[in-house]
CSV table of N, CA and C in Angstrom, one decimal:
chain,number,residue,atom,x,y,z
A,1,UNK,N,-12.9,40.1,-11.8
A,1,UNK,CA,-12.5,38.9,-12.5
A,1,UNK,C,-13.6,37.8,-12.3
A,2,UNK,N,-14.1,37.2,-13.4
A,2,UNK,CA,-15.1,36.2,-13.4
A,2,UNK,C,-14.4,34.6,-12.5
A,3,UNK,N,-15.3,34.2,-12.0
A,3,UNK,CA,-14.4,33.1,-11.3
A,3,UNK,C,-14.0,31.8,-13.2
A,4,UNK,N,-14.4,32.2,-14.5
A,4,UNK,CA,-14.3,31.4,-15.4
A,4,UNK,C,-12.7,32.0,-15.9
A,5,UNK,N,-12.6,33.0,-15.7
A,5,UNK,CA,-10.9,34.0,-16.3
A,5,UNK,C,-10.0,33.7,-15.5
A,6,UNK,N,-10.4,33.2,-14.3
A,6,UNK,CA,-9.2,32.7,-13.4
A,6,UNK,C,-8.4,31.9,-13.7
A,7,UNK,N,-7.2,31.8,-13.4
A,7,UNK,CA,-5.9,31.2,-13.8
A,7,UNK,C,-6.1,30.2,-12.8
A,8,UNK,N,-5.4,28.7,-12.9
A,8,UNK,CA,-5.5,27.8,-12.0
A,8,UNK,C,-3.8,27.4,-12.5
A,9,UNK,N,-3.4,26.3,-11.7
A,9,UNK,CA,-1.9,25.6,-11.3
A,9,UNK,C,-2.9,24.8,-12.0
A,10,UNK,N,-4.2,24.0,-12.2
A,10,UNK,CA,-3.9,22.9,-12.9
A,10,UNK,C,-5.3,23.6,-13.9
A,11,UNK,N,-4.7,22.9,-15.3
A,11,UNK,CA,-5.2,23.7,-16.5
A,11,UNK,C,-7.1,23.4,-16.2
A,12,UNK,N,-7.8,24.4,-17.0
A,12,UNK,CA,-9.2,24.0,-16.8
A,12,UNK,C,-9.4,23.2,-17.5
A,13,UNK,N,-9.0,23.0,-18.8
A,13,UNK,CA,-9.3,22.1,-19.7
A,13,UNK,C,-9.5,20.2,-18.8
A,14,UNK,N,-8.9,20.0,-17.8
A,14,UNK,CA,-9.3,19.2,-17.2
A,14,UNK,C,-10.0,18.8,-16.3
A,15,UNK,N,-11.2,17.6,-16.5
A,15,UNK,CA,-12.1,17.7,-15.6
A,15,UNK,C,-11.7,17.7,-14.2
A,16,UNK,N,-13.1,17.8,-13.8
A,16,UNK,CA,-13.4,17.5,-12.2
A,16,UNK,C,-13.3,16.5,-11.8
A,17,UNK,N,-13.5,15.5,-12.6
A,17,UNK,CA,-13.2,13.7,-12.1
A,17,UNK,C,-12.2,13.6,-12.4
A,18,UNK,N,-10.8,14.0,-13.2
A,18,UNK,CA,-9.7,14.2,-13.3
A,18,UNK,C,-8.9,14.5,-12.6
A,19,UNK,N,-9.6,15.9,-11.7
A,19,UNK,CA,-9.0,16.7,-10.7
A,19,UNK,C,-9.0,15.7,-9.3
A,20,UNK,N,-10.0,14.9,-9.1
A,20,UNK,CA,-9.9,14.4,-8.5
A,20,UNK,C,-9.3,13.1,-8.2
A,21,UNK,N,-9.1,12.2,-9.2
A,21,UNK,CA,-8.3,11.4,-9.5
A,21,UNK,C,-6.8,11.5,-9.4
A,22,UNK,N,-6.7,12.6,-9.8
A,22,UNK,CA,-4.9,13.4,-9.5
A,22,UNK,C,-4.9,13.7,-8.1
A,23,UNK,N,-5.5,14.3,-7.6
A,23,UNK,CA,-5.7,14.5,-6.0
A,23,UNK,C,-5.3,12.9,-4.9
A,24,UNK,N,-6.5,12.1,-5.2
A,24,UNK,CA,-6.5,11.3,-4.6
A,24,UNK,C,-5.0,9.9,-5.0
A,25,UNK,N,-4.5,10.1,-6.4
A,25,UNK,CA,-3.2,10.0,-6.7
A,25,UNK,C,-1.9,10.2,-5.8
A,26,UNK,N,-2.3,11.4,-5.4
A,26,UNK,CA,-1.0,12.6,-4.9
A,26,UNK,C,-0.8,12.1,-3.1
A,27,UNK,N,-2.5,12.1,-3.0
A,27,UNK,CA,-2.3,11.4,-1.6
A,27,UNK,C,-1.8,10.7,-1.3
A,28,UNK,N,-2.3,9.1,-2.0
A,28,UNK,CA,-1.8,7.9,-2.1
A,28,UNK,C,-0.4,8.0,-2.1
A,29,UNK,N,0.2,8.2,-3.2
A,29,UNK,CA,1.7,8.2,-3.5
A,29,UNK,C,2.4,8.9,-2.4
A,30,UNK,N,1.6,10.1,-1.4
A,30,UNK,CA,2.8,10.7,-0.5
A,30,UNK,C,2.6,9.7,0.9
A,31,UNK,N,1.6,8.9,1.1
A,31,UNK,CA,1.5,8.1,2.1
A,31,UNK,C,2.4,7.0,2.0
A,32,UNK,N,2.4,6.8,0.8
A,32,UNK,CA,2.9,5.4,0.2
A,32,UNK,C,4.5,5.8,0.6
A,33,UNK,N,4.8,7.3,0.4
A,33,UNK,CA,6.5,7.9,0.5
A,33,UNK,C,6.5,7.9,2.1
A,34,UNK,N,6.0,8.4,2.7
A,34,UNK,CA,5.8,8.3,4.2
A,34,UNK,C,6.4,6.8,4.5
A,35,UNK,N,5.6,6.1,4.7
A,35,UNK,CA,5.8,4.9,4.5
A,35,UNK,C,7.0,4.0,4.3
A,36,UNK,N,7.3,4.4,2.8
A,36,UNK,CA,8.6,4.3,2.4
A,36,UNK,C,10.0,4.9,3.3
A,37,UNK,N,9.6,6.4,3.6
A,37,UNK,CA,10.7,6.7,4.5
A,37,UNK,C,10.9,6.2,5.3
A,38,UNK,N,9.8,6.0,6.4
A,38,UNK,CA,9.5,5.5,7.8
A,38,UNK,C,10.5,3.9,7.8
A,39,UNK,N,10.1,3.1,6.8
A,39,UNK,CA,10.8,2.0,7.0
A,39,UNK,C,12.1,1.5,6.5
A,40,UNK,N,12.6,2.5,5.9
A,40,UNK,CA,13.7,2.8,5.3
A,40,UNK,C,15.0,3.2,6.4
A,41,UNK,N,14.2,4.2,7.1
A,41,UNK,CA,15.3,4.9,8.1
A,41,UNK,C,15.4,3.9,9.1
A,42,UNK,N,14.0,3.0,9.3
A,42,UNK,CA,14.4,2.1,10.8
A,42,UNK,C,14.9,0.6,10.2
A,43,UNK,N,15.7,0.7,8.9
A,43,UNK,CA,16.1,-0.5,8.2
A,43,UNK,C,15.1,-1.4,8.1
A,44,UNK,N,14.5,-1.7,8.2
A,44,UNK,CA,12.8,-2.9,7.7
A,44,UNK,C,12.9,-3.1,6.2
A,45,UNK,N,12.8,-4.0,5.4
A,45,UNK,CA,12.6,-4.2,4.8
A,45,UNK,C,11.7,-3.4,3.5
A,46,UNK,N,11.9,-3.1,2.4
A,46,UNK,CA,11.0,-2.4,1.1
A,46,UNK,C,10.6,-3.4,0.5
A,47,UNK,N,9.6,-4.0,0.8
A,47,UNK,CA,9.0,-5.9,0.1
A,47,UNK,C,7.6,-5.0,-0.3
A,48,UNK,N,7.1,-6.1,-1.0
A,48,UNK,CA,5.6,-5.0,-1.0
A,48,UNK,C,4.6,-5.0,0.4
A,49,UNK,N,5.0,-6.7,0.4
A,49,UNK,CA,4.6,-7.3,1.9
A,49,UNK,C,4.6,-6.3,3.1
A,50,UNK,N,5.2,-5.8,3.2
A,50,UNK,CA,6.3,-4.9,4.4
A,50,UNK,C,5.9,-3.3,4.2
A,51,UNK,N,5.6,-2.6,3.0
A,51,UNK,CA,5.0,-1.7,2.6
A,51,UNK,C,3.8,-1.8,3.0
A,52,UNK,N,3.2,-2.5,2.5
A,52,UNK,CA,1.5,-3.0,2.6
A,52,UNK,C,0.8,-3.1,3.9
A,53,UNK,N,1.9,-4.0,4.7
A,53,UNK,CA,1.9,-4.2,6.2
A,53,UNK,C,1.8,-2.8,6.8
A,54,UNK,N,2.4,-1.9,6.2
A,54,UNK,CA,2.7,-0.8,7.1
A,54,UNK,C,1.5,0.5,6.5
A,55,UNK,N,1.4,0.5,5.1
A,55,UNK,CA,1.1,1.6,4.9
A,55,UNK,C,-0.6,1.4,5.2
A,56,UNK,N,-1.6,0.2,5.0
A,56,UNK,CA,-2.9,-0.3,4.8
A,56,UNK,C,-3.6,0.7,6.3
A,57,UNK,N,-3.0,0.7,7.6
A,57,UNK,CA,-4.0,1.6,8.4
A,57,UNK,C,-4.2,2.8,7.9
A,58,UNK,N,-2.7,3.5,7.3
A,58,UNK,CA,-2.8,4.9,6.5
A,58,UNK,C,-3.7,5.1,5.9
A,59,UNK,N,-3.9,4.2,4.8
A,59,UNK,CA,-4.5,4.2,3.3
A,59,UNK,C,-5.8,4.3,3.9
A,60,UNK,N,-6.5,3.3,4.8
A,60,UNK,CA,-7.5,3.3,5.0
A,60,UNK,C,-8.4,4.7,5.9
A,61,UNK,N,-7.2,5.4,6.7
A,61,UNK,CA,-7.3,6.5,7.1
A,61,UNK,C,-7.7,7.7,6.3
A,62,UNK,N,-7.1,7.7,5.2
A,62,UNK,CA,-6.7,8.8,3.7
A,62,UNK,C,-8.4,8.3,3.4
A,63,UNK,N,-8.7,6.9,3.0
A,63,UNK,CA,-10.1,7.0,2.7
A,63,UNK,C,-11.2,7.4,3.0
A,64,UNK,N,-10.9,7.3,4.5
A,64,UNK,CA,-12.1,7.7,5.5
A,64,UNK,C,-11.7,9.3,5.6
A,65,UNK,N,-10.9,10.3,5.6
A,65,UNK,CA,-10.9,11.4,5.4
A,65,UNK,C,-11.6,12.2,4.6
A,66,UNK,N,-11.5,11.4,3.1
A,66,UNK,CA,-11.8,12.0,2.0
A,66,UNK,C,-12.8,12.0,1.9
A,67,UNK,N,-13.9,10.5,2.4
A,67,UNK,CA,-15.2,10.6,2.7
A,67,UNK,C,-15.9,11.4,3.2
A,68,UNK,N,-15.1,11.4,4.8
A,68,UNK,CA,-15.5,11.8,6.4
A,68,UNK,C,-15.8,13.9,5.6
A,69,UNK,N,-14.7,14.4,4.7
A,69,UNK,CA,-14.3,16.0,4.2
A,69,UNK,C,-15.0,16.3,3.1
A,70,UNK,N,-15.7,15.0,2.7
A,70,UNK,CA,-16.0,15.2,0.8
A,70,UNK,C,-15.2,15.8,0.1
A,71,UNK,N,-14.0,15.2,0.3
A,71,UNK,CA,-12.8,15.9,-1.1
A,71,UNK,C,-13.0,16.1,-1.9
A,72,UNK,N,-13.6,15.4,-2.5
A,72,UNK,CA,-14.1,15.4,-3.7
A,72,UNK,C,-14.8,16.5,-4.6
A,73,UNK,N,-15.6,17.1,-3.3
A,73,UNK,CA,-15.9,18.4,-4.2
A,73,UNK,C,-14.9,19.7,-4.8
A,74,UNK,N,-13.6,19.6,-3.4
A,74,UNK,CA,-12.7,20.2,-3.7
A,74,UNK,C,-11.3,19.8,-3.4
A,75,UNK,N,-10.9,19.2,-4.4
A,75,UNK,CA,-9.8,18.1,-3.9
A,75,UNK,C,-8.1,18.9,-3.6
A,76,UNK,N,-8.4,20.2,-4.3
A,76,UNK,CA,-7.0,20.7,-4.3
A,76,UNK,C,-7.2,21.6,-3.2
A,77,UNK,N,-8.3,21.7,-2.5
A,77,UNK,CA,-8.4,22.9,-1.2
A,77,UNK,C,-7.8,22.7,0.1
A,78,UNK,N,-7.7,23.7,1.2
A,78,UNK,CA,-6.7,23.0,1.8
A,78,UNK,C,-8.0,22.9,3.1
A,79,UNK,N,-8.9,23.2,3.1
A,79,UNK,CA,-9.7,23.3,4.4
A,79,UNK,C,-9.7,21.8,4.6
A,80,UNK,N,-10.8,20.9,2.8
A,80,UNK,CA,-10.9,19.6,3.3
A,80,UNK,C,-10.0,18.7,3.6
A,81,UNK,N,-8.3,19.5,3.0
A,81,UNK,CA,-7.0,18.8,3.4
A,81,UNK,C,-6.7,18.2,4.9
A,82,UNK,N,-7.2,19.4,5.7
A,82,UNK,CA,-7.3,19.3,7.2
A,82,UNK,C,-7.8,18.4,7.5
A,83,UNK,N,-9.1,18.0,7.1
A,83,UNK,CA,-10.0,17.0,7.6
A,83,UNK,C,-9.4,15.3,7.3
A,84,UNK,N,-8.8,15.8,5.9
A,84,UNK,CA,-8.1,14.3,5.1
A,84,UNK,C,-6.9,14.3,6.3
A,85,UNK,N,-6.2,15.0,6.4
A,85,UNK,CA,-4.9,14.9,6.8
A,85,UNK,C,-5.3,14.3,8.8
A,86,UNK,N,-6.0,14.8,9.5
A,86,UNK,CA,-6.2,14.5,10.4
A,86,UNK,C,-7.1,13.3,10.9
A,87,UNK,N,-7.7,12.9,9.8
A,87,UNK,CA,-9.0,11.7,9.8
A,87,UNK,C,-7.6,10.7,9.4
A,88,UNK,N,-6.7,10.8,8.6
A,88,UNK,CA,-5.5,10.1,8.0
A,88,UNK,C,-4.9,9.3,9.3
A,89,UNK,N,-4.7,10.3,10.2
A,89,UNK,CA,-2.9,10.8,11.2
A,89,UNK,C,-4.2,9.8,12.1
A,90,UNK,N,-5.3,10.0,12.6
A,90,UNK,CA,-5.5,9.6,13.6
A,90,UNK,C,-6.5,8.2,13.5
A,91,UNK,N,-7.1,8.0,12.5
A,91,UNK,CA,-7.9,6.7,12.1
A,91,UNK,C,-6.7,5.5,11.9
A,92,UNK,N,-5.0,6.1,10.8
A,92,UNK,CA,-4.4,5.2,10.6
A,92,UNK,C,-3.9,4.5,12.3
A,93,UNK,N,-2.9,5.9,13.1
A,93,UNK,CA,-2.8,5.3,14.5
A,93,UNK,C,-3.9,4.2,15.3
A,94,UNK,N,-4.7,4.3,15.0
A,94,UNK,CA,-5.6,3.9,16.1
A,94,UNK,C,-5.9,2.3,15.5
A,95,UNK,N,-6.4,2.0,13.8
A,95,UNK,CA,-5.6,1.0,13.4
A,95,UNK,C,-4.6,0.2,13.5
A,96,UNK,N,-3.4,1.0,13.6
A,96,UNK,CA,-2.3,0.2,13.8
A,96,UNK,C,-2.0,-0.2,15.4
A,97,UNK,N,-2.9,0.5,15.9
A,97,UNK,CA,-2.4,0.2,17.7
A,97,UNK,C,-3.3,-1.2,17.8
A,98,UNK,N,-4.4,-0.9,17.0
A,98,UNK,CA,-4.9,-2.1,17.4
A,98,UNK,C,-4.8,-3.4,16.4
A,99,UNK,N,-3.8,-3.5,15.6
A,99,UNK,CA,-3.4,-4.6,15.2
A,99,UNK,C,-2.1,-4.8,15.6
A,100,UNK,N,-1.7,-3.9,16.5
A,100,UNK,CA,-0.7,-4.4,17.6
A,100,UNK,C,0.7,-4.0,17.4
A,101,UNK,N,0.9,-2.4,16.6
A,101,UNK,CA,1.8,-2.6,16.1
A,101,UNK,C,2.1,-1.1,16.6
A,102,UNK,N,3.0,-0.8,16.7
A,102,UNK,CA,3.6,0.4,17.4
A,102,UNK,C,3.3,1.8,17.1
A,103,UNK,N,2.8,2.5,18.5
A,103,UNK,CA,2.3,3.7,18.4
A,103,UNK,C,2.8,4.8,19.4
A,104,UNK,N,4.6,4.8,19.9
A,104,UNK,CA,4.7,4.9,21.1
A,104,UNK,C,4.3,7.0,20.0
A,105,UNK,N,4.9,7.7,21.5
A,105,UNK,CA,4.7,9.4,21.2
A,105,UNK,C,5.4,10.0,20.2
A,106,UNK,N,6.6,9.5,20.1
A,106,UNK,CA,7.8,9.8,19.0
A,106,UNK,C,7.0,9.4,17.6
A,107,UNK,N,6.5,7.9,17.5
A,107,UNK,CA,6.2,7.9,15.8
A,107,UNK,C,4.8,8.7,15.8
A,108,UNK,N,4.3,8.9,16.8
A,108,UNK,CA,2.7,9.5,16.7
A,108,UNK,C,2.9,11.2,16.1
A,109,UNK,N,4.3,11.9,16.8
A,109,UNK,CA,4.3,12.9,16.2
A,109,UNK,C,5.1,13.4,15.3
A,110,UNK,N,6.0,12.1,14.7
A,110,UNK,CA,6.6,11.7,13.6
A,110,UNK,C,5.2,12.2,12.1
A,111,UNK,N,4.5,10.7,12.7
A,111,UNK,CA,3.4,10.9,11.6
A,111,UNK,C,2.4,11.8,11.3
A,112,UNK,N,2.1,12.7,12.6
A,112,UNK,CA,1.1,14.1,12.3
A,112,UNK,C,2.1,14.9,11.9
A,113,UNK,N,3.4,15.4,12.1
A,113,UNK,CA,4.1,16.0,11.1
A,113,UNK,C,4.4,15.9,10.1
A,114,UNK,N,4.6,14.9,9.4
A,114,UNK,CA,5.2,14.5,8.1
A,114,UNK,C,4.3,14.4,7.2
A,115,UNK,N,3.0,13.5,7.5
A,115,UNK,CA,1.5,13.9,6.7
A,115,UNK,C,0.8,15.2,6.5
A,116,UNK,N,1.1,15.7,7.8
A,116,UNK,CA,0.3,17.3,7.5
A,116,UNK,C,1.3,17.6,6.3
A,117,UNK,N,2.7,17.8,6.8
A,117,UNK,CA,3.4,18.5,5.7
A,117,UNK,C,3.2,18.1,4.1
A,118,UNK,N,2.8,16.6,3.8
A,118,UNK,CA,3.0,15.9,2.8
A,118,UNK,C,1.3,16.1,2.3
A,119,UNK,N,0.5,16.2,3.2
A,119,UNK,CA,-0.7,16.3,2.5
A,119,UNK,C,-1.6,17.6,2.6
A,120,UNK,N,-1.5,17.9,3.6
A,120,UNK,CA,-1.4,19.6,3.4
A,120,UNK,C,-0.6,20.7,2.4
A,121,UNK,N,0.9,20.4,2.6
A,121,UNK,CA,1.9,21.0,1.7
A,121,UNK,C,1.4,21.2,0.3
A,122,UNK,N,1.3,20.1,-0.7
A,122,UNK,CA,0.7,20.6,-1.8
A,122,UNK,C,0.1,20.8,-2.2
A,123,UNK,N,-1.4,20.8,-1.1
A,123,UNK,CA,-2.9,21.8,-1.0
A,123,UNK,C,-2.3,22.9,-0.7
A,124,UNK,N,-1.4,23.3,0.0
A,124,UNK,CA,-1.1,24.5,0.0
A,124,UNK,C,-0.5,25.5,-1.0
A,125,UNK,N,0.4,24.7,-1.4
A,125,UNK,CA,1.5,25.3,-2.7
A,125,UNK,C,0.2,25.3,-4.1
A,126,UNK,N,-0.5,24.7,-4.2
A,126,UNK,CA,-1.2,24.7,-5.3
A,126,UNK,C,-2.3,25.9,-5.3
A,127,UNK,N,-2.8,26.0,-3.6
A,127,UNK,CA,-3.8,27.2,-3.3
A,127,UNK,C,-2.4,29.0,-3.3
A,128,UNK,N,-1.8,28.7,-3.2
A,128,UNK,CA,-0.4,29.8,-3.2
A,128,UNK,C,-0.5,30.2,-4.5
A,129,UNK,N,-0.1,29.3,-5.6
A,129,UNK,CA,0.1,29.4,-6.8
A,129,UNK,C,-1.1,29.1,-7.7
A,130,UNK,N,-2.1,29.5,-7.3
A,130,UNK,CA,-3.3,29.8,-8.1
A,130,UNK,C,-3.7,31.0,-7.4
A,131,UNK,N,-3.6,31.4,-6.4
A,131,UNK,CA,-3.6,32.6,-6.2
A,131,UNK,C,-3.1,33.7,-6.8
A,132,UNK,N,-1.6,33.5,-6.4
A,132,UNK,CA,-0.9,34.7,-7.2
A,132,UNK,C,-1.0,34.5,-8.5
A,133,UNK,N,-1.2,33.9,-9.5
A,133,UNK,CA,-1.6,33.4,-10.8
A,133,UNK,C,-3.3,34.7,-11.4
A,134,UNK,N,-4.3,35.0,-9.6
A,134,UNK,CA,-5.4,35.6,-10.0
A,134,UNK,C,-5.0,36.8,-9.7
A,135,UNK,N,-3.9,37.2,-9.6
A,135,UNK,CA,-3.8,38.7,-9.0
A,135,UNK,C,-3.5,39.2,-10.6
């Protein structure tokens, strides 16, 4: 099978700057849900203020990953997922400790599980189902 007759989960007809655009979409929006859970369950406020406040070391984390991995060349893969997902979990902590805001062991392993799952997971499901799609 030519790597051009391969089946993909997302159509070819769409570009590569597209692909990546969706990618980096997908991130955003599951950090932003993280986020959203996280302050939801400990009653805090949904303001954007309050969002913002919370999610901005993440965000900045998710950037420096994607940099740190060059997502960009393969944004639906799961290898540079690892590098996003852990540049994410550990640049956003270390941010938010140092703007003084809580990092005890519970939310630390709160947030390397829930990110891996959330940003790994659909690197994964998408590498699953473009797989079995080339058999």
């Amino acid at each position: 099978m030519t790597s051009s007759s391969r089946a993909t989960v997302v159509p070819s007809t769409i570009s590569h700057s597209r692909r990546v655009v969706l990618a980096v979409a997908i991130d955003v929006a599951l950090v932003v849900a993280f986020v959203l859970i996280g302050r939801s369950s400990h009653s805090e406020g949904i303001t954007p203020a309050g969002v913002l406040g919370t999610a901005w070391p993440f965000l900045v984390g998710l950037a420096a990953g994607w940099a740190l991995a060059r997502a960009w060349r393969r944004p639906f893969a799961v290898a540079p997922g690892l590098t996003v997902w852990a540049t994410t979990v550990i640049v956003g902590l270390l941010l938010r400790a140092t703007a003084g805001d809580g990092v005890q062991s519970g939310f630390v392993a709160v947030t390397a599980l829930v990110l891996a799952a959330f940003l790994l997971g659909w690197r994964g499901a998408v590498s699953l189902r473009s797989s079995r799609l080339r058999r």
